[in-house]
Coordinates of C-alpha atoms in Angstrom, one line a residue:
X719 CA 12.5 18.7 92.7
X720 CA 13.0 16.4 90.0
X721 CA 11.2 13.7 88.6
X722 CA 13.7 11.4 90.1
X723 CA 13.9 12.8 94.0
X724 CA 9.6 12.0 94.0
X725 CA 9.4 9.0 92.3
X726 CA 8.9 6.9 95.8
X727 CA 8.3 3.1 94.6
X728 CA 10.0 0.9 92.2
X729 CA 8.7 1.0 88.7
X730 CA 9.1 -2.6 88.3
X731 CA 7.2 -4.1 91.2
X732 CA 5.8 -0.8 92.9
X733 CA 8.3 -1.8 96.7
X734 CA 8.8 1.4 98.3
X735 CA 12.6 3.0 98.0
X736 CA 14.6 4.3 99.8
X737 CA 14.8 8.3 100.3
X738 CA 18.4 8.0 98.3
X739 CA 17.4 5.4 95.3
X740 CA 16.8 7.7 92.6
X741 CA 17.3 4.6 90.2
X742 CA 13.6 3.8 89.3
X743 CA 14.4 0.5 90.9
X744 CA 14.3 -1.1 94.2
X745 CA 17.5 -3.6 95.1
X746 CA 15.7 -7.1 93.7
X747 CA 14.4 -5.8 90.7
X748 CA 17.8 -4.2 90.2
X749 CA 19.8 -7.3 90.9
X750 CA 17.3 -9.9 89.0
X751 CA 17.9 -7.8 86.1
X752 CA 21.8 -7.3 86.3
X753 CA 21.7 -11.1 87.1
X754 CA 20.7 -11.5 83.2
X755 CA 24.5 -10.2 82.7
X756 CA 26.1 -14.3 83.6
X757 CA 22.6 -16.1 84.1
X758 CA 19.6 -16.9 82.2
X759 CA 16.6 -15.9 84.3
X760 CA 13.8 -18.2 86.0
X761 CA 10.9 -18.3 83.6
X762 CA 7.3 -19.2 83.7
X763 CA 6.6 -23.0 82.5
X764 CA 4.0 -20.8 80.2
X765 CA 6.8 -19.5 78.7
X766 CA 7.7 -22.1 76.5
X767 CA 4.4 -23.0 74.9
X768 CA 4.6 -19.3 73.0
X769 CA 4.4 -20.1 69.2
X770 CA 7.6 -18.9 67.9
X771 CA 9.6 -20.9 70.3
X772 CA 7.2 -23.8 70.1
X773 CA 8.2 -23.6 66.6
X774 CA 11.5 -23.5 66.8
X775 CA 11.7 -26.8 69.2
X776 CA 10.1 -28.5 66.7
X777 CA 11.8 -27.8 63.9
X778 CA 14.9 -29.1 66.2
X779 CA 16.8 -25.9 65.5
X780 CA 18.5 -24.8 68.3
X781 CA 20.2 -21.8 66.9
X782 CA 16.3 -20.8 66.1
X783 CA 15.5 -21.9 69.7
X784 CA 17.8 -18.6 70.9
X785 CA 16.8 -16.4 68.8
X786 CA 13.1 -16.9 69.4
X787 CA 14.0 -17.7 73.4
X788 CA 15.7 -13.9 73.2
X789 CA 12.5 -12.4 71.6
X790 CA 10.5 -13.5 74.1
X791 CA 7.9 -10.9 75.4
X792 CA 8.3 -12.0 78.1
X793 CA 11.8 -10.0 78.2
X794 CA 9.9 -6.6 77.7
X795 CA 9.4 -4.8 74.3
X796 CA 13.4 -5.0 73.6
X797 CA 14.5 -8.5 72.7
X798 CA 17.5 -9.3 75.1
X799 CA 21.1 -8.8 73.0
X800 CA 23.0 -11.0 71.5
X801 CA 25.8 -10.0 73.9
X802 CA 24.0 -10.9 76.7
X803 CA 23.1 -14.5 75.3
X804 CA 26.5 -14.8 74.0
X805 CA 27.7 -14.2 77.8
X806 CA 26.1 -16.7 78.8
X807 CA 26.7 -19.6 76.4
X808 CA 30.8 -18.1 77.3
X809 CA 31.2 -17.1 73.4
X810 CA 31.3 -14.2 71.2
X811 CA 28.1 -12.1 69.8
X812 CA 29.4 -13.2 66.3
X813 CA 29.9 -16.8 67.0
X814 CA 25.9 -16.6 68.1
X815 CA 24.9 -14.9 65.3
X816 CA 26.4 -17.6 63.2
X817 CA 24.1 -20.2 65.3
X818 CA 20.9 -19.0 65.3
X819 CA 21.5 -17.7 61.4
X820 CA 22.9 -20.9 60.5
X821 CA 22.6 -24.8 60.0
X822 CA 21.0 -26.7 63.0
X823 CA 24.1 -27.3 65.2
X824 CA 24.1 -31.9 66.0
X825 CA 27.2 -32.1 68.2
X826 CA 25.6 -32.8 71.5
X827 CA 27.8 -31.4 74.0
X828 CA 27.0 -28.3 72.9
X829 CA 23.4 -28.8 72.3
X830 CA 23.7 -30.4 76.2
X831 CA 25.3 -26.9 77.5
X832 CA 23.2 -24.6 75.8
X833 CA 20.0 -26.6 76.8
X834 CA 21.0 -26.7 80.6
X835 CA 21.8 -22.5 80.1
X836 CA 18.8 -21.9 79.0
X837 CA 17.4 -24.3 81.3
X838 CA 15.0 -25.8 78.7
X839 CA 12.3 -28.5 80.0
X840 CA 13.7 -31.6 78.8
X841 CA 10.5 -33.0 77.8
X842 CA 10.5 -30.1 75.0
X843 CA 14.0 -31.4 73.6
X844 CA 14.5 -33.6 70.3
X845 CA 17.5 -35.2 72.2
X846 CA 18.7 -37.0 75.6
X847 CA 20.3 -34.9 78.0
X848 CA 23.5 -36.7 79.5
X849 CA 22.4 -38.6 82.9
X850 CA 25.5 -36.9 84.7
X851 CA 26.3 -33.1 84.3
X852 CA 29.9 -33.0 84.4
X853 CA 31.1 -36.2 82.9
X854 CA 29.6 -36.5 78.7
X855 CA 30.6 -32.3 78.2
X856 CA 32.4 -31.2 80.7
X857 CA 36.0 -31.2 79.1
X858 CA 35.1 -30.3 75.8
X859 CA 32.7 -27.6 77.1
X860 CA 35.5 -25.9 79.3
X861 CA 38.6 -25.9 76.9
X862 CA 36.0 -24.5 74.2
X863 CA 33.9 -21.9 76.6
X864 CA 35.7 -21.9 80.1
X865 CA 38.1 -18.9 78.9
X866 CA 34.9 -16.9 77.4
X867 CA 32.8 -17.4 80.3
X868 CA 35.4 -16.7 83.3
X869 CA 35.9 -13.4 81.3
X870 CA 32.1 -12.7 81.3
X871 CA 32.1 -14.0 85.2
X872 CA 34.8 -11.2 86.0
X873 CA 33.2 -8.5 84.1
X874 CA 30.2 -9.0 85.6
X875 CA 31.3 -9.2 89.2
X876 CA 33.2 -6.0 89.1
X877 CA 29.8 -4.0 88.5
X878 CA 27.9 -5.7 90.1
X879 CA 29.2 -7.7 93.1
X880 CA 29.9 -11.4 94.8
X881 CA 27.1 -11.5 96.5
X882 CA 24.9 -11.4 93.2
X883 CA 27.2 -13.9 90.9
X884 CA 28.0 -16.2 93.8
X885 CA 24.8 -18.4 92.7
X886 CA 26.0 -18.5 89.3
X887 CA 28.9 -19.3 89.7
X888 CA 28.2 -22.6 91.7
X889 CA 25.9 -23.6 88.7
X890 CA 28.8 -23.3 86.3
X891 CA 30.6 -25.5 88.5
X892 CA 28.1 -28.4 88.8
X893 CA 28.8 -28.1 85.2
X894 CA 32.0 -28.1 84.3
X895 CA 33.8 -29.2 87.6
X896 CA 35.8 -32.2 87.9
X897 CA 33.7 -34.6 90.1
X898 CA 35.2 -36.3 92.9
X899 CA 37.5 -39.2 92.8
X900 CA 38.5 -37.3 88.9
X901 CA 40.5 -39.8 86.9
X902 CA 43.8 -39.2 86.3
X903 CA 43.3 -38.7 82.7
X904 CA 41.8 -35.2 83.1
X905 CA 43.4 -32.9 81.0
X906 CA 45.6 -30.1 82.5
X907 CA 43.3 -27.6 80.7
X908 CA 40.2 -29.1 82.5
X909 CA 41.7 -28.7 86.2
X910 CA 43.0 -24.9 85.0
X911 CA 39.1 -24.2 84.1
X912 CA 37.9 -25.4 87.4
X913 CA 40.7 -24.1 89.8
X914 CA 39.9 -21.2 88.2
X915 CA 36.0 -21.5 88.9
X916 CA 36.6 -22.4 92.1
X917 CA 38.6 -19.6 93.0
X918 CA 36.6 -17.2 91.6
X919 CA 33.7 -18.9 93.5
X920 CA 35.9 -18.2 96.7
X921 CA 36.3 -14.4 95.7
X922 CA 32.6 -14.4 95.3
X923 CA 31.9 -15.9 99.1
X924 CA 34.5 -13.4 100.6
X925 CA 32.8 -10.2 98.8
X926 CA 29.6 -11.6 100.6
X927 CA 31.4 -11.9 103.8
X928 CA 31.6 -15.7 104.0
X929 CA 35.1 -15.7 105.0
X930 CA 35.0 -19.9 105.6
X931 CA 33.3 -20.7 102.4
X932 CA 35.9 -18.6 100.7
X933 CA 39.2 -20.5 102.4
X934 CA 37.1 -23.9 101.4
X935 CA 37.0 -22.7 97.5
X936 CA 40.2 -21.9 97.4
X937 CA 41.8 -24.5 98.9
X938 CA 40.3 -26.7 96.3
X939 CA 41.1 -24.0 93.4
X940 CA 44.7 -24.7 95.2
X941 CA 44.6 -28.3 94.6
X942 CA 43.4 -28.5 91.5
X943 CA 45.8 -26.0 90.8
X944 CA 48.7 -28.1 91.9
X945 CA 47.5 -31.0 89.6
X946 CA 47.3 -29.1 86.9
X947 CA 51.2 -28.4 87.6
X948 CA 50.4 -24.4 86.1
X949 CA 52.7 -22.2 88.4
X950 CA 51.8 -19.6 87.7
X951 CA 47.4 -20.4 88.5
X952 CA 49.5 -21.9 92.0
X953 CA 51.0 -18.9 92.9
X954 CA 47.8 -16.7 92.2
X955 CA 45.7 -18.8 94.7
X956 CA 48.3 -18.3 97.5
X957 CA 47.7 -14.9 96.5
X958 CA 43.9 -15.0 97.4
X959 CA 44.9 -17.0 100.5
X960 CA 47.0 -14.3 101.4
X961 CA 44.3 -11.9 101.3
X962 CA 41.5 -13.2 102.9
X963 CA 44.3 -14.3 105.8
X964 CA 45.2 -10.3 106.2
X965 CA 41.4 -10.0 106.2
X966 CA 41.0 -11.9 109.1
X967 CA 43.6 -10.2 111.1
X968 CA 46.1 -13.6 110.3
X969 CA 49.0 -11.5 109.2
X970 CA 51.8 -14.5 109.3
X971 CA 49.7 -16.7 107.2
X972 CA 49.2 -14.0 105.1
X973 CA 52.8 -13.4 104.9
X974 CA 53.5 -17.4 104.4
X975 CA 50.7 -17.6 101.6
X976 CA 52.7 -14.5 99.9
X977 CA 55.8 -16.3 100.1
X978 CA 54.4 -19.6 99.3
X979 CA 53.0 -17.9 96.1
X980 CA 56.3 -15.6 94.7
X981 CA 58.6 -19.2 95.4
X982 CA 56.5 -21.2 92.9
X983 CA 56.9 -19.0 90.7
X984 CA 60.6 -17.8 91.1
X985 CA 61.7 -20.0 87.5
X986 CA 58.6 -18.6 85.5
X987 CA 60.1 -15.4 83.2
X988 CA 55.9 -14.8 82.6
X989 CA 55.1 -14.1 86.6
X990 CA 56.3 -10.7 86.8
X991 CA 52.3 -9.6 86.9
X992 CA 51.8 -12.4 89.5
X993 CA 54.9 -11.4 91.5
X994 CA 53.5 -7.7 91.4
X995 CA 50.6 -8.6 93.3
X996 CA 52.2 -11.2 95.8
X997 CA 55.0 -8.4 96.8
X998 CA 51.9 -6.1 97.6
X999 CA 50.5 -8.8 99.3
X1000 CA 53.1 -9.6 101.9
X1001 CA 53.5 -5.6 102.0
X1002 CA 50.5 -5.9 103.7
X1003 CA 50.9 -8.9 106.0
X1004 CA 54.8 -7.0 106.9
X1005 CA 52.6 -4.0 107.9
X1006 CA 49.5 -5.8 109.9
X1007 CA 52.7 -7.3 111.8
X1008 CA 54.1 -3.8 112.2
X1009 CA 57.4 -4.4 110.4
X1010 CA 57.8 -1.3 108.4
X1011 CA 61.1 -1.2 107.2
X1012 CA 59.9 -4.9 105.0
X1013 CA 57.0 -4.2 104.4
X1014 CA 58.6 -0.5 102.1
X1015 CA 60.6 -2.8 100.6
X1016 CA 58.2 -5.7 99.6
X1017 CA 56.5 -2.3 98.3
X1018 CA 59.4 -1.2 96.4
X1019 CA 59.8 -4.6 94.4
X1020 CA 55.8 -5.2 94.3
X1021 CA 57.0 -1.7 92.2
X1022 CA 59.3 -2.9 89.8
X1023 CA 57.7 -5.7 89.2
X1024 CA 54.7 -4.3 88.1
X1025 CA 56.7 -2.0 86.0
X1026 CA 57.7 -4.8 84.2
X1027 CA 54.7 -6.8 83.5
X1028 CA 53.4 -8.0 80.3
X1029 CA 49.2 -9.1 80.4
X1030 CA 48.7 -12.2 82.1
X1031 CA 49.4 -15.4 79.1
X1032 CA 46.2 -17.0 80.2
X1033 CA 42.5 -16.6 80.6
X1034 CA 42.9 -18.3 83.7
X1035 CA 44.7 -15.5 85.7
X1036 CA 43.4 -12.4 87.2
X1037 CA 44.3 -9.3 85.8
X1038 CA 46.5 -7.2 88.3
X1039 CA 45.9 -3.1 87.1
X1040 CA 47.3 -0.1 88.6
X1041 CA 44.1 0.7 90.5
X1042 CA 44.3 -2.9 92.4
X1043 CA 47.7 -2.4 93.2
X1044 CA 47.5 1.3 94.1
X1045 CA 45.1 0.0 96.3
X1046 CA 47.2 -2.8 98.0
X1047 CA 49.5 -0.1 98.6
X1048 CA 47.2 2.6 99.5
X1049 CA 46.4 0.1 102.5
X1050 CA 49.7 -0.9 103.6
X1051 CA 50.6 2.9 103.9
X1052 CA 47.5 3.6 106.3
X1053 CA 48.0 0.5 108.1
X1054 CA 51.9 1.6 109.0
X1055 CA 50.0 5.5 109.5
X1056 CA 51.6 7.4 106.6
X1057 CA 47.9 9.3 105.6
X1058 CA 50.2 11.6 103.7
X1059 CA 51.8 8.4 100.8
X1060 CA 48.3 7.1 101.2
X1061 CA 46.5 10.6 99.5
X1062 CA 49.4 10.3 97.1
X1063 CA 48.1 7.5 95.6
X1064 CA 44.5 7.6 96.3
X1065 CA 44.0 10.7 94.6
X1066 CA 44.6 9.9 91.3
X1067 CA 42.6 6.2 91.9
X1068 CA 39.7 7.6 93.3
X1069 CA 39.2 10.3 90.7
X1070 CA 39.6 7.5 87.5
X1071 CA 35.7 6.4 87.0
X1072 CA 35.1 3.9 85.0
X1073 CA 31.8 2.0 84.5
X1074 CA 32.6 -1.2 84.8
X1075 CA 34.6 -0.8 87.9
X1076 CA 32.6 -0.1 89.9
X1077 CA 33.7 -1.9 93.6
X1078 CA 37.3 -1.3 92.8
X1079 CA 36.1 2.8 92.6
X1080 CA 34.5 2.5 95.6
X1081 CA 37.0 0.9 97.8
X1082 CA 39.5 3.4 96.5
X1083 CA 36.9 6.2 97.5
X1084 CA 36.5 4.8 100.5
X1085 CA 40.3 4.7 101.2
X1086 CA 41.0 8.0 100.6
X1087 CA 37.6 8.9 102.6
X1088 CA 39.4 7.1 105.4
X1089 CA 43.1 8.7 104.9
X1090 CA 40.8 12.7 104.5
X1091 CA 39.6 12.0 108.0
X1092 CA 42.9 11.3 109.7
X1093 CA 44.0 14.6 108.1
X1094 CA 40.7 16.3 109.7
X1095 CA 39.0 17.2 106.1
X1096 CA 35.6 16.2 106.9
X1097 CA 33.7 17.9 104.7
X1098 CA 35.3 15.7 102.1
X1099 CA 35.5 12.8 103.6
X1100 CA 31.7 13.4 103.5
X1101 CA 31.2 14.7 99.5
X1102 CA 33.7 11.0 98.6
X1103 CA 31.0 8.7 100.5
X1104 CA 27.9 10.3 99.1
X1105 CA 29.8 9.2 96.3
X1106 CA 30.4 6.1 97.2
X1107 CA 26.4 5.6 98.4
X1108 CA 25.9 6.6 94.7
X1109 CA 28.2 4.6 93.1
X1110 CA 27.2 1.5 94.8
X1111 CA 23.4 1.0 94.5
X1112 CA 22.1 -2.5 93.6
X1113 CA 25.9 -3.9 94.8
X1114 CA 26.0 -7.0 96.5
X1115 CA 29.6 -6.3 97.9
X1116 CA 29.8 -7.5 101.8
X1117 CA 33.6 -5.9 101.7
X1118 CA 32.0 -2.3 100.3
X1119 CA 29.4 -2.3 103.1
X1120 CA 31.7 -3.1 105.6
X1121 CA 34.1 -0.4 104.8
X1122 CA 30.9 1.9 105.0
X1123 CA 30.2 0.8 108.2
X1124 CA 33.4 1.7 109.0
X1125 CA 33.1 5.5 108.0
X1126 CA 30.5 5.6 109.8
X1127 CA 32.2 4.9 112.9
X1128 CA 35.4 7.4 112.4
X1129 CA 32.3 10.1 111.2
X1130 CA 30.8 9.8 114.3
X1131 CA 33.1 11.5 116.4
X1132 CA 32.9 14.8 114.1
X1133 CA 29.4 15.2 114.4
X1134 CA 29.4 18.0 116.6
X1135 CA 32.0 19.7 114.4
X1136 CA 31.0 19.0 111.0
X1137 CA 27.3 19.9 110.2
X1138 CA 27.5 17.7 107.1
X1139 CA 27.7 14.4 109.1
X1140 CA 24.7 13.8 110.8
X1141 CA 22.8 13.9 107.5
X1142 CA 25.6 11.6 105.8
X1143 CA 25.6 9.3 109.1
X1144 CA 21.2 8.9 108.4
X1145 CA 21.9 8.5 104.9
X1146 CA 24.4 5.7 106.1
X1147 CA 22.0 4.1 108.4
X1148 CA 19.4 3.9 105.7
X1149 CA 22.2 2.4 103.4
X1150 CA 23.3 0.2 105.4
X1151 CA 19.1 -0.8 106.8
X1152 CA 18.4 -1.3 102.7
X1153 CA 21.0 -3.6 102.1
X1154 CA 21.0 -6.2 105.0
X1155 CA 20.3 -8.8 102.4
X1156 CA 23.7 -9.1 101.1
X1157 CA 24.0 -10.6 104.6
X1158 CA 22.0 -13.5 104.1
X1159 CA 23.7 -16.7 104.1
X1160 CA 25.2 -18.1 100.7
X1161 CA 23.6 -20.9 98.7
X1162 CA 25.0 -24.4 99.4
X1163 CA 27.8 -25.9 96.9

């Protein structure tokens, strides 16, 4: 028996671990550590009286404050990496290094933003924060910081899931959002950045199992994208609404949103990648409606658009890679009952194992397991499901959890004929119980 299998309690807080959790950390402690990818942790009040940090604040040099913050013993034996804290600020590691080691920054908008990100107590600062967070700093910060922030949030979301990050996105929306009754002078860049954050919040709410909140964010994103007059962003948000409608069983709305998105980019030369995604989403709606020939035609057009696509022209647009495209295609084929064709697509996707695409790889594996059950290849389906459980420890995704529940239902009828199934069903039951925190309500905006 290995040391990992003997470990029964969390090495950080001492909580009991599930029998199949060999990570050494309970789910809350895993979430607390992973949240640091994109947001500063809550720290005790005594944190700010640590002498190096107190001196840096007295010197009125925020770069030194950041360095003292990173090296605070509260974070453990090793200082927080510059790259981690740079991600909180929406900048590169090299930029943060120059701030830490260069002359003191004097621009109030930057000082205010960084102080809020680190949650520095107001009484320790040598400058006054703007009374309304969005008014004084949002336009400059969104244009300069926005793309880096969006990139960092997307990267973290793929690894830890929307449930772990939704509060973080809400906090950034509070800092950068265009306020209600926005003036007509707001720049398109600010509108696009805020739309991108709302769309991201919508996806994270969806990944948390809250379709109502997800739809509200998507509709806010659509209104802002329309105001920005960016046709590609408008089309992308229609794609998000199409996915949500299809997930909720509304095939007609899914098809309608996909077609609205395609209409928005009909004259856009740079829209091939979004066009591919919208055509794949339209195919999902058509498959759900039972329109087999139309579904295959839409998938064929999507493949052609994907083959000619270039990377997204702006940071506000989400990437749509080969794995994402194959998952959409396989969903269509499984819905149409073409298990053999779906297997042909998914075998390659499920074999790919990039560490930064945890949720996508989990979904690919579960779709493949579903297809294998359809061909009565139960032992292979069980192996893939075990892999998915191991892959997704600490992943805050209700979508993944629902797929695990679906696999448990499919496998239950094979419990007598395959000796691997009862053990897997026990593991799935324990996993679903351990991850019940994913179903907790989201914080309000």
